[in-house]
Coordinates of C-alpha atoms in Angstrom, one line a residue:
Chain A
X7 CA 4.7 -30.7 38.0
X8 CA 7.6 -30.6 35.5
X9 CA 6.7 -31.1 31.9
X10 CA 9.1 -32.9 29.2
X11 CA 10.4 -31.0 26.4
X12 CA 7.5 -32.8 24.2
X13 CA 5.0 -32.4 26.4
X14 CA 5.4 -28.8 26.1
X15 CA 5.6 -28.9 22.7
X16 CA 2.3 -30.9 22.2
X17 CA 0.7 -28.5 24.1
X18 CA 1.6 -25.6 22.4
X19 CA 0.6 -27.2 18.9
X20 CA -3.3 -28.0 20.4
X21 CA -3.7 -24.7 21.6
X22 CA -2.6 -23.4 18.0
X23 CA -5.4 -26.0 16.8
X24 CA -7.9 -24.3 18.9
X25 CA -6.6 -20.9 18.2
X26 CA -7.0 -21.2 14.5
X27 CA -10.2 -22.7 14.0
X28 CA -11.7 -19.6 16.8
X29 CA -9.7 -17.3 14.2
X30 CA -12.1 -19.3 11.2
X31 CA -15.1 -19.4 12.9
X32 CA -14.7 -15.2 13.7
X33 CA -14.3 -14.9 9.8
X34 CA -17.3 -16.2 9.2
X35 CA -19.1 -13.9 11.7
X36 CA -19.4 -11.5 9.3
X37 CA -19.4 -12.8 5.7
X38 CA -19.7 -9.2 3.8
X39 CA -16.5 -8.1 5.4
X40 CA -14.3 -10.7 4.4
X41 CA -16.1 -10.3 0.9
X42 CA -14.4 -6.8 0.4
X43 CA -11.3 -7.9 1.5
X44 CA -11.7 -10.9 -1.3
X45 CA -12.2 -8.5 -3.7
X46 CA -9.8 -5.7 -2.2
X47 CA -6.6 -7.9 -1.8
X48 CA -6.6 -9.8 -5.1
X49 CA -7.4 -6.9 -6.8
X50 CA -4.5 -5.0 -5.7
X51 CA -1.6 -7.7 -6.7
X52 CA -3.4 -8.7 -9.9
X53 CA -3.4 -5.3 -10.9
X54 CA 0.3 -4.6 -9.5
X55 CA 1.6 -7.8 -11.6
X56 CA -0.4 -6.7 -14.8
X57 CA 1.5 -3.6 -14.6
X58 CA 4.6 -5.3 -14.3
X59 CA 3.6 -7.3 -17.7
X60 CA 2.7 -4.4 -19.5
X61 CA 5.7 -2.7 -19.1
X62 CA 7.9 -5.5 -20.1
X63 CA 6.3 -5.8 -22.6
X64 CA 6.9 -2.2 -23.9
X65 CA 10.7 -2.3 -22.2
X66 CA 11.4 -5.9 -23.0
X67 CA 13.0 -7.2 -19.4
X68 CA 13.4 -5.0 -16.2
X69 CA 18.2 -5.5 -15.7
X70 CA 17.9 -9.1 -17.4
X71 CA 14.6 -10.8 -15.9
X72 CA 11.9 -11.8 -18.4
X73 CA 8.2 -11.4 -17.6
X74 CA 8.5 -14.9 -16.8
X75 CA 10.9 -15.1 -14.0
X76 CA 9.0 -11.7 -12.7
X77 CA 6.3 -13.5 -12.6
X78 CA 8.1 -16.1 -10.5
X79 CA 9.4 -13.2 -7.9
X80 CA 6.7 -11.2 -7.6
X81 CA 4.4 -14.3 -7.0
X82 CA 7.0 -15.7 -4.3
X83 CA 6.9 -12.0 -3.1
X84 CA 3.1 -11.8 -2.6
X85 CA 3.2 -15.5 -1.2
X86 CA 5.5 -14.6 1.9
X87 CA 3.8 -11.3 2.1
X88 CA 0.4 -13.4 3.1
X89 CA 2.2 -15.9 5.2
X90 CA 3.5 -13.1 7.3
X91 CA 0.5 -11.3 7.2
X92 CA -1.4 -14.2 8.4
X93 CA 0.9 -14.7 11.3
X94 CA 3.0 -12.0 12.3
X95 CA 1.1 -8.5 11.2
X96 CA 0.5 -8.1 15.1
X97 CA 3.8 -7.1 15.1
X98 CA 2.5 -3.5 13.0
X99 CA 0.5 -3.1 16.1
X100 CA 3.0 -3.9 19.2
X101 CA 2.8 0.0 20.2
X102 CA -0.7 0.2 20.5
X103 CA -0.5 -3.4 23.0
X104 CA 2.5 -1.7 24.9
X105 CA 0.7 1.8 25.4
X106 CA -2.3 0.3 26.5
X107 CA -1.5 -2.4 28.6
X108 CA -2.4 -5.4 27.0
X109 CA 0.6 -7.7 27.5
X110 CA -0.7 -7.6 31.0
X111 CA -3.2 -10.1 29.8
X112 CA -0.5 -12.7 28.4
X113 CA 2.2 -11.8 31.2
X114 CA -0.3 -13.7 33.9
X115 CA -1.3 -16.9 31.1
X116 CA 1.2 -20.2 31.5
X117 CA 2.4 -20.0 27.6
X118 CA 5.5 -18.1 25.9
X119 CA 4.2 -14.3 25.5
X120 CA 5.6 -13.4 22.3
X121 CA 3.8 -16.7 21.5
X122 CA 0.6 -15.4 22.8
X123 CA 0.7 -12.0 20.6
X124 CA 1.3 -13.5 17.7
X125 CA -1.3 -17.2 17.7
X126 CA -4.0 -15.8 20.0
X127 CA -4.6 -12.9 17.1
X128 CA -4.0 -14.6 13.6
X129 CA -5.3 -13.2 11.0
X130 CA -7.2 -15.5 8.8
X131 CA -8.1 -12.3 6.2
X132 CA -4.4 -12.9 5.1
X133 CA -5.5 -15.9 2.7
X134 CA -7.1 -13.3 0.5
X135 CA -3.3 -12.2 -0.1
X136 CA -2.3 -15.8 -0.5
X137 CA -4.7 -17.1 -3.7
X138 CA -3.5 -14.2 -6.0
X139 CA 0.4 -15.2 -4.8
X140 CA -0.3 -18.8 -5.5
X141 CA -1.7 -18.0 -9.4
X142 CA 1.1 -15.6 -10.1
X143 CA 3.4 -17.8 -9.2
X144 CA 2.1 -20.8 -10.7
X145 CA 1.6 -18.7 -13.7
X146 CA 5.0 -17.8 -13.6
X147 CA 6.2 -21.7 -13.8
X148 CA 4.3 -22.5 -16.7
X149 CA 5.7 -19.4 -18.2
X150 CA 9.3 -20.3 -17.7
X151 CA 9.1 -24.4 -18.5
X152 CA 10.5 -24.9 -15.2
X153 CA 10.2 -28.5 -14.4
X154 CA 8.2 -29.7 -10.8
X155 CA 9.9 -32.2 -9.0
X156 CA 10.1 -32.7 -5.8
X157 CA 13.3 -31.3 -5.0
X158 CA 11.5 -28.0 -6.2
X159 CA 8.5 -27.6 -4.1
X160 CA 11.4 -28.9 -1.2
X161 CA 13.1 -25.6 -2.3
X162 CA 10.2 -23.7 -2.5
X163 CA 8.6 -24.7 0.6
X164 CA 11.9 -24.0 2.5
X165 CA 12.4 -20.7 1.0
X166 CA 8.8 -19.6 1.5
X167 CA 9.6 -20.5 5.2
X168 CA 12.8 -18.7 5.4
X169 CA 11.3 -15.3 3.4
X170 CA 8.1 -15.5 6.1
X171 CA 10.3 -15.9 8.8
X172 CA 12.7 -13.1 7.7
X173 CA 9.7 -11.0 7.2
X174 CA 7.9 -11.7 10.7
X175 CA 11.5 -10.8 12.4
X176 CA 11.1 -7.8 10.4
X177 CA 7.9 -6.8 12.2
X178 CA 8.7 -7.7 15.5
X179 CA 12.0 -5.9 15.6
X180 CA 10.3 -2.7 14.4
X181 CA 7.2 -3.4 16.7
X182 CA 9.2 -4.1 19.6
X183 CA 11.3 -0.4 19.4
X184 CA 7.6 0.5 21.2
X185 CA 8.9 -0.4 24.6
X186 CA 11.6 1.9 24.2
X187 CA 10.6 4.6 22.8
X188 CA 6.4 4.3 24.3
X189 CA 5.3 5.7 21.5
X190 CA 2.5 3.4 19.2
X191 CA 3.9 4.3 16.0
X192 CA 2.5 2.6 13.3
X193 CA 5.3 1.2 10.8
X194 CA 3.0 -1.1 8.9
X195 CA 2.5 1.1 6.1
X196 CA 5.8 2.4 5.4
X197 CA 7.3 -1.3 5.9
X198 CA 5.0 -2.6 3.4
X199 CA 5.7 -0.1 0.6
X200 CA 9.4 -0.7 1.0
X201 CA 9.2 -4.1 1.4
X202 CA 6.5 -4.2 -2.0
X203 CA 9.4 -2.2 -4.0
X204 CA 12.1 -4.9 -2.8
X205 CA 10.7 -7.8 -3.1
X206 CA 8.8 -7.8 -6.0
X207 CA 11.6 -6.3 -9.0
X208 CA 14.7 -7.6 -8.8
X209 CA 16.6 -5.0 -6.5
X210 CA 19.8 -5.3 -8.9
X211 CA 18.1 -2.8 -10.1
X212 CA 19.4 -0.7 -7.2
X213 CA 22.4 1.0 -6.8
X214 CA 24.9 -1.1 -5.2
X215 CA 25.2 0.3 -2.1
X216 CA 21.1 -0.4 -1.4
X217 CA 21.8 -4.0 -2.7
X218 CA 24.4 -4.1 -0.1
X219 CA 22.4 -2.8 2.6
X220 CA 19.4 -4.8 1.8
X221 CA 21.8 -8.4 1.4
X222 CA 24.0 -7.7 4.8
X223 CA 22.0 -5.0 6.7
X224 CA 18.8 -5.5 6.2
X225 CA 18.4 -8.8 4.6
X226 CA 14.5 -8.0 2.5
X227 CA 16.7 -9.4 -0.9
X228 CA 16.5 -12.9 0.7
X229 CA 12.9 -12.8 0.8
X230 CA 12.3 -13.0 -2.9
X231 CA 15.9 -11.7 -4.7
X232 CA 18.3 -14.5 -4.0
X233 CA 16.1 -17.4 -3.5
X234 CA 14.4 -17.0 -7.0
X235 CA 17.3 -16.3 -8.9
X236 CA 18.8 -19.5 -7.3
X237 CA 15.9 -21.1 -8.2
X238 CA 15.9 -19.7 -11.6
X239 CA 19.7 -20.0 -12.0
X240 CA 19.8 -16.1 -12.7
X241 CA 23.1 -14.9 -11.5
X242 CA 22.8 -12.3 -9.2
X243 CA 27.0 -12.0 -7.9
X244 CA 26.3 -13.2 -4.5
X245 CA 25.1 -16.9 -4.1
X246 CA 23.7 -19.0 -6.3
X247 CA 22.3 -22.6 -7.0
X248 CA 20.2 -24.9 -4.8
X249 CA 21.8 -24.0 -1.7
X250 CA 20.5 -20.4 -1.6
X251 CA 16.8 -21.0 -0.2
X252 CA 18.9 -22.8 2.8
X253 CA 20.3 -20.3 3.2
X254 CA 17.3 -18.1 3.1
X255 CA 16.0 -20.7 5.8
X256 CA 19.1 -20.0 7.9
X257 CA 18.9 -16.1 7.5
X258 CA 14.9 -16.0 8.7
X259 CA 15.5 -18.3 11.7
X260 CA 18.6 -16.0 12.5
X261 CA 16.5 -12.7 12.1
X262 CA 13.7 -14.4 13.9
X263 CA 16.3 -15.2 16.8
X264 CA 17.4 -11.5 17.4
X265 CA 13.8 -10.2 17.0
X266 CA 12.7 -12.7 19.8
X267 CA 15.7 -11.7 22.1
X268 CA 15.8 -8.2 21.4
X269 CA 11.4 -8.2 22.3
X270 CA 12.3 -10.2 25.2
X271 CA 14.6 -7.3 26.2
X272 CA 12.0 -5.0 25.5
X273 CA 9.5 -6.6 27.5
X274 CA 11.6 -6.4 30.5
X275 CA 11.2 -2.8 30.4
X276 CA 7.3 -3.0 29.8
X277 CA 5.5 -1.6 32.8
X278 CA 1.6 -2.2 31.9
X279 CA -0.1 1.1 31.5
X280 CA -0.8 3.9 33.9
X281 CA 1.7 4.8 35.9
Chain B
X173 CA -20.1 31.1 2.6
X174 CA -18.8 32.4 6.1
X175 CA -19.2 29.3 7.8
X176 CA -17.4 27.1 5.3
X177 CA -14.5 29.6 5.5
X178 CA -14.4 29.0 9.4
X179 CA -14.5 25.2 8.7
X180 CA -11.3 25.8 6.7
X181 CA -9.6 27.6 9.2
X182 CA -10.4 25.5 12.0
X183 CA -9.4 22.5 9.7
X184 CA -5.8 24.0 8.9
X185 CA -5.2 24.7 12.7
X186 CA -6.2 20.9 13.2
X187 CA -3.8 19.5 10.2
X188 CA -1.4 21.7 11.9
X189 CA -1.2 19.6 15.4
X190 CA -0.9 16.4 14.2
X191 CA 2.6 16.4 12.8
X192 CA 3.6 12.8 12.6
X193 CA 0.6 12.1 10.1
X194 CA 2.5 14.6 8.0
X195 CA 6.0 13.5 8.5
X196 CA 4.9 10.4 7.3
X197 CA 3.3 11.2 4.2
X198 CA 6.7 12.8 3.1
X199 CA 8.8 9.4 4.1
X200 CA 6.0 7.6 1.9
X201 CA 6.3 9.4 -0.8
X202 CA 10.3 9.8 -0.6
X203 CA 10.0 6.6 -0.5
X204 CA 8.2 5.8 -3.7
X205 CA 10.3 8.4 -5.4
X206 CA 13.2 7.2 -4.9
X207 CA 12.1 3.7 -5.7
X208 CA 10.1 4.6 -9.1
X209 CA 13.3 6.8 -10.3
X210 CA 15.4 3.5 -10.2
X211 CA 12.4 1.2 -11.9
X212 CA 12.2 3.8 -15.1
X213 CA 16.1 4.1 -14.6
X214 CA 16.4 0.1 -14.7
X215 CA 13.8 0.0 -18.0
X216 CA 15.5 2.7 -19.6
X217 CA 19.0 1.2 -19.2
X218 CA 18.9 -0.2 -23.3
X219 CA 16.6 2.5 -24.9
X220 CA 16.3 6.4 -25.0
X221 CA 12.5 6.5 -25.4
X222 CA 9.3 4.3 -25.0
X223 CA 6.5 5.6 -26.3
X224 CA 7.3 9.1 -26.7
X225 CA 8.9 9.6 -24.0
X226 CA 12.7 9.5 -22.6
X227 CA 14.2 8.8 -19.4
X228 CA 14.5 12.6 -17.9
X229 CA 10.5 13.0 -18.6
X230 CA 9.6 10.2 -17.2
X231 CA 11.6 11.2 -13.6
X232 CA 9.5 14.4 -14.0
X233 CA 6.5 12.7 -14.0
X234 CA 7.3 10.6 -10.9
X235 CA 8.2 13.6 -9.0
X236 CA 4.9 15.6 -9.8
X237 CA 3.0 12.5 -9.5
X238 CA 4.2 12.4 -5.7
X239 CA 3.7 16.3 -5.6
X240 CA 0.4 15.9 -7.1
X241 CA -0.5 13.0 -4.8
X242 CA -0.9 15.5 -2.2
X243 CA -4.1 18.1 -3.6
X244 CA -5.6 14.1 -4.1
X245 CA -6.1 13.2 -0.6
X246 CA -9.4 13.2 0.8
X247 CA -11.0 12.5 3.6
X248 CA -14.5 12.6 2.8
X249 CA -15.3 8.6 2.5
X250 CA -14.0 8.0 5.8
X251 CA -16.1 10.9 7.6
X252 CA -19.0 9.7 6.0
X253 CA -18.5 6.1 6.9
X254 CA -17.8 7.6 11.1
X255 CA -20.9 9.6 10.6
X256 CA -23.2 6.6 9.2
X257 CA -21.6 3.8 11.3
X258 CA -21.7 6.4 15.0
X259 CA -25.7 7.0 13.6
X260 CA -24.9 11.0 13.7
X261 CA -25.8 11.2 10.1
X262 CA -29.1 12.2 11.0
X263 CA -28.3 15.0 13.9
X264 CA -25.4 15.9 11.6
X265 CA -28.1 16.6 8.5
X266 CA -30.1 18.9 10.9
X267 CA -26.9 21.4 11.2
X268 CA -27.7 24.7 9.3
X269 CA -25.0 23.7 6.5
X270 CA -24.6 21.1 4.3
X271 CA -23.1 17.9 5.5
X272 CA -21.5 17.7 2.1
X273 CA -19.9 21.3 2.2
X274 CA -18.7 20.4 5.4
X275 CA -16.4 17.5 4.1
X276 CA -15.5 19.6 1.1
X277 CA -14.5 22.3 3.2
X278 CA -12.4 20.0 5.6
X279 CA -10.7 18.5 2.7
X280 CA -10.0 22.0 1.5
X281 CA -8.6 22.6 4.7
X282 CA -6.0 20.1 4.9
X283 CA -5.0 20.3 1.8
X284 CA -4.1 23.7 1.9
X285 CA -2.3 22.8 5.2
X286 CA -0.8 20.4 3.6
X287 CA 1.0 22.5 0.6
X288 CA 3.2 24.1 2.9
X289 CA 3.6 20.8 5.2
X290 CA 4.3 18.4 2.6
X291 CA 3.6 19.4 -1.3
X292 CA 7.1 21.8 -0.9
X293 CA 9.1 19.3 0.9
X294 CA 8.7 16.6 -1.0
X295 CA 9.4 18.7 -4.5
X296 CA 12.9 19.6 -2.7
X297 CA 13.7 16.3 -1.8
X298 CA 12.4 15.3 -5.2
X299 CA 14.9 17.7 -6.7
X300 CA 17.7 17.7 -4.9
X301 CA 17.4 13.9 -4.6
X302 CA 16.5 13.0 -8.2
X303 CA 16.2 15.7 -10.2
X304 CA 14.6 19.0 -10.5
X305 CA 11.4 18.9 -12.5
X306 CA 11.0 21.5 -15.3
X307 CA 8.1 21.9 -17.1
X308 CA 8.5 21.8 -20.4
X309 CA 7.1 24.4 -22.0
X310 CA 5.7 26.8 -19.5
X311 CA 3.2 28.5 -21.4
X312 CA 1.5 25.4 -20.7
X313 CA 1.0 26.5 -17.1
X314 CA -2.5 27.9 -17.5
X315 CA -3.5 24.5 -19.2
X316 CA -1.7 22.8 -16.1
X317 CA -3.5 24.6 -13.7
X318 CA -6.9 24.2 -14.7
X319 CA -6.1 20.4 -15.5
X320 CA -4.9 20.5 -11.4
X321 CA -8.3 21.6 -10.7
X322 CA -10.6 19.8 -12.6
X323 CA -8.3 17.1 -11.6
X324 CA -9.2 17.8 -7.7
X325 CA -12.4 18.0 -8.2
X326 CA -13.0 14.9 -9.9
X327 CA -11.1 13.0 -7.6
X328 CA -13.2 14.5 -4.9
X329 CA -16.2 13.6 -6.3
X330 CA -15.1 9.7 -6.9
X331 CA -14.1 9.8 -3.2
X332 CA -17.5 10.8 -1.8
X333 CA -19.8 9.0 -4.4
X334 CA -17.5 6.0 -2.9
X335 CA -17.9 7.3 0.8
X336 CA -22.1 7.1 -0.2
X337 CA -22.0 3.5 -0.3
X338 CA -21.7 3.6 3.2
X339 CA -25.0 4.4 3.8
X340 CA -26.4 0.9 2.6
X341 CA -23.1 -1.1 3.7
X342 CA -21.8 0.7 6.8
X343 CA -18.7 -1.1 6.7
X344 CA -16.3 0.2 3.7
X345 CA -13.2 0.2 5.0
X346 CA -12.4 -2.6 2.2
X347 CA -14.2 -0.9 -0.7
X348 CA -12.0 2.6 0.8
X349 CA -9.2 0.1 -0.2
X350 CA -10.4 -1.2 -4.0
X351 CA -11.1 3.2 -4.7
X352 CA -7.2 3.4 -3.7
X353 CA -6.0 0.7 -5.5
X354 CA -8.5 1.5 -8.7
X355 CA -6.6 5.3 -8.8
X356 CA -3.5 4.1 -8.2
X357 CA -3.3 1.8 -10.9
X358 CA -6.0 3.6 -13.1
X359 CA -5.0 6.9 -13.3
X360 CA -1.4 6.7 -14.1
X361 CA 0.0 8.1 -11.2
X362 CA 2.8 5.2 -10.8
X363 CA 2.7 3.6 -15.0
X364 CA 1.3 6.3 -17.7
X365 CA -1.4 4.3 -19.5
X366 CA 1.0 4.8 -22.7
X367 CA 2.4 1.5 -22.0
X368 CA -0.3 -0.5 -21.8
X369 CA -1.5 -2.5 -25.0
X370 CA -3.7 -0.7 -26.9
X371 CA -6.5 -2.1 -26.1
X372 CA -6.3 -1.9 -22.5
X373 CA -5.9 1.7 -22.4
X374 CA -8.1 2.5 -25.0
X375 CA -10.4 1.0 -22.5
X376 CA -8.9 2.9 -19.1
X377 CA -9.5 6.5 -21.6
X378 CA -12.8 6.2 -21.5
X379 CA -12.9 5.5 -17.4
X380 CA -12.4 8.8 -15.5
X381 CA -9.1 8.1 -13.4
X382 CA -7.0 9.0 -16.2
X383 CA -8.2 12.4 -16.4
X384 CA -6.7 12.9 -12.1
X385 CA -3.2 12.3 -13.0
X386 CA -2.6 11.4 -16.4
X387 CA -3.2 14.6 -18.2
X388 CA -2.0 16.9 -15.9
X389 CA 1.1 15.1 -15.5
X390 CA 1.1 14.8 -19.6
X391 CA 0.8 18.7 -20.0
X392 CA 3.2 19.0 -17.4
X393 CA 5.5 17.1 -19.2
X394 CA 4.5 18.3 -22.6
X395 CA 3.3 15.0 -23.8
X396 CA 1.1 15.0 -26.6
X397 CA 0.4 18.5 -28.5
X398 CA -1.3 21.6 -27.0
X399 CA -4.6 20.6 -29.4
X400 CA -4.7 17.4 -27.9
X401 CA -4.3 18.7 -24.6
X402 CA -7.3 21.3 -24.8
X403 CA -9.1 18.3 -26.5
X404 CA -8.9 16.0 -23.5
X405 CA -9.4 19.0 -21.4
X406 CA -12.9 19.4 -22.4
X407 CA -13.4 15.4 -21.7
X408 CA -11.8 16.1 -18.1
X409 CA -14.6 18.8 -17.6
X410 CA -17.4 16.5 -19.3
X411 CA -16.3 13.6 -16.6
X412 CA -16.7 16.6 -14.3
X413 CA -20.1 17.4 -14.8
X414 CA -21.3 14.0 -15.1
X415 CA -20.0 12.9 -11.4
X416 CA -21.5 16.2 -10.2
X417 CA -25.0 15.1 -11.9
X418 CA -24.3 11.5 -10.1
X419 CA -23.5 13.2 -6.8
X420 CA -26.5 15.4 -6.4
X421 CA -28.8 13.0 -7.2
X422 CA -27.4 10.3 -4.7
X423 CA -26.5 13.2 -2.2
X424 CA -30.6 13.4 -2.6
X425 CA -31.5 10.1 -2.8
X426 CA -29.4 9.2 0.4
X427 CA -30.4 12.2 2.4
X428 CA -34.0 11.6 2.0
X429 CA -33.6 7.7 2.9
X430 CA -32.1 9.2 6.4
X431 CA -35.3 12.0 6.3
X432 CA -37.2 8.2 6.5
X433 CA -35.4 6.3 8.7
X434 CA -34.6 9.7 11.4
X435 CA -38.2 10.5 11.4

């Protein structure tokens, strides 16, 4: 039996149904834990962004962003930083699934496996990341006068898309150097701190040379950089205006693209554990 | 006193064999380095000095604040939280030391591993990538020292009075989380409290985290006069004693609930 296009498609989007209201209901299984991590999460950006405001304050604006268009970044920073936490932060862990076997378990199911990795495990805890985004940035709005239309939560929405997507790509890229190298290194920490000290200044800030590297190379300044400061119409010498969180869009679904073809390489040379 | 020694020695030999851990703690903290020297450069772009302090001082303090970083990790909350959560707390109470001066001794341990494995290489990278960090007057180095110490010690004692909690909640990875973040932003290892509004740090001087990196970092950088720095010297050793007071009687309170519940 042969199934349409649509079909398939349907499919996939009940099991994500299912998937994420198991992922809810596991949440709940143990109420004090997700209480530390409601405390622990917010805690950490609100104090990061106060920091942020005390210091401009002192300094006046960090290479000609106010307090608040920061507020604006950081708070689109933190956003995409829980949307990819939410969804892709499996990736951190790949090595661990390739030394030990585990995509055995999805190699033998009828669904995409990189699919499988990512929906079967999402992590609900990520919303704890997402409330303190939300505020900041909001926060940040108000501060700045910026009008709400609707062509500005389209922008937003699409560059929050593009800046999860780039970051997920990210992940998986770095996750799936495990079936290469068999080793279960953990990256997640190191990949957060850089991505924390990108995303959430302004990296003009940075010697050219990083900026061009983290624009062409490594794209992290269209997670947060060049999106905002479209949005903000703060010139930052590459692109500017509307059309920038397109193309943040464009650049996410094109990272996302060569992470999924170069795991799918990868997981041709996976060989379940033992021997 | 013998046996702790050996616990040292056997915890050296074991910081020595995991070597990625350690690699990784360097690439961190280059990491942050680097990142932090271009922030201060960034702020400092229209101005010579922000509250007393210039540009060149202010790389100093980011590079001994990674340096530092190193004598201030611990491992004390999280072998507590094994020992409670695995129900060996007990069995492990029995041994003919104390379970406390076991962890101390561990930390010890790797730390001392950890001077060679990571305090010197990240000072060179610090130096040769950023800049070298002088002190600046170095017949503050007595001062500094004992500041480094007291410093240790506190911190110690905030991580296992945190690492305690586990023996009424079992789970603490999250709360192991809020301690980090609290010292991180608290104490002035990444943003000297001098730039906060006044009434925000006249708050976070009265809270012990300041007193881990902010004043030896301050002496270090020869913030403040030498009066000052001998006056909040004897508030660093104060803090001291009063954690040690908390300590020994939770380390009591908590050992005899396990007395109870062990039989």
């Amino acid at each position: 039996m042969k199934r349409t296009v649509f079909q398939e498609l349907r499919h996939y989007l009940d099991v994500t149904a299912q998937v994420i209201r198991m992922a809810v209901l596991t949440v709940f299984e143990y109420p004090s834990n997700i209480a530390g991590w409601l405390i622990s999460n917010p805690l950490q950006f609100i104090m990061g962004f106060a920091i942020i405001k005390f210091v401009v304050e002192s300094f006046g604006e960090i290479n000609g962003w106010n307090y608040g268009q920061l507020a604006v970044l950081y708070g689109i920073s933190v956003i995409s930083h829980a949307l990819s936490m939410i969804f892709f932060v499996q990736g951190w862990f790949m090595g661990y699934f390739v030394i030990e076997g585990e995509f055995d378990r999805y190699l033998t199911r009828p669904l995409g496996v990189l699919y499988q990795f990512f929906f079967t495990n999402i992590n609900i805890f990520g919303i704890t990341d997402l409330i303190p985004g939300i505020l900041v940035f909001v926060y940040g709005c108000m501060k700045c006068g910026l009008q709400i239309t609707w062509f500005f939560v389209i922008q937003v929405i699409v560059m929050l898309i593009g800046a999860t997507l780039i970051r997920g790509g990210i992940y998986i890229l770095l996750g799936s150097t495990s079936f290469h190298t068999r080793s279960a290194v953990d990256f997640g920490q190191y990949t957060q701190e850089i991505m924390d000290k990108t995303t959430m200044y302004p990296i003009s800030m940075y010697p050219e040379g990083m900026q061009f590297i983290l624009t062409y190379l490594i794209p992290i300044g269209w997670v947060s950089f060049y999106p905002v400061s479209g949005l903000l119409g703060i010139e930052n010498g590459v692109c500017n205006g509307f059309v920038v969180s397109f193309i943040t869009l464009a650049v996410g679904v094109l990272v996302m693209l060569i992470a999924g073809a170069y795991f799918t390489a990868g997981l041709k040379k996976y060989e379940s554990a033992g021997n | 006193m013998k046996k702790y020694l050996y616990i040292i020695k056997t915890q050296i030999i074991k910081s020595m064999t995991y070597e990625f851990n350690v690699y990784g703690n360097i690439v961190m903290q280059t990491i942050i380095m680097i990142t932090s020297s271009y922030f201060w450069k960034a702020l400092y772009r229209n101005q010579n000095s922000a509250a007393g302090v210039n540009a060149e001082d202010m790389l100093t303090y980011i590079i001994m604040s990674s340096v530092l970083s190193v004598l201030l990790i611990t491992n004390v909350e999280r072998r507590i939280e094994q020992s409670v959560g695995k129900g060996t707390v007990a069995t492990d109470m029995m041994k003919p030391v104390n379970l406390f001066g076991v962890y101390f001794a561990e930390d010890i341990g790797s730390i001392l591993a950890l001077v060679f494995q990571n305090m010197l290489p990240i000072l060179l990278i610090g130096s040769l990538l950023i800049k070298v960090p002088v002190m600046k007057d170095s017949g503050d180095l007595p001062l500094f020292l004992l500041s480094v110490l007291l410093s240790f010690l506190i911190n110690w004692l905030i991580a296992a009075l945190f690492g305690m909690i586990a023996f009424t909640a079992v789970n603490i990875s999250a709360l192991i989380q809020v301690k980090k973040h609290l010292i991180r932003l608290l104490s002035g290892s990444i943003i000297p409290i001098w730039f906060f509004p006044e009434s925000v740090s006249k708050v976070l001087s009265a809270l012990p985290f300041i007193y881990i990196y902010q004043l030896p970092l301050s002496i270090y950088i020869g913030r403040g006069s030498r009066a000052e720095h001998l006056a909040q010297l004897q508030i660093q050793f104060v803090w001291l004693l009063i954690l040690a007071g908390v300590f020994v009687a939770v380390q009591r309170q908590v050992t005899r609930k396990v007395m109870v519940q062990g039989g």
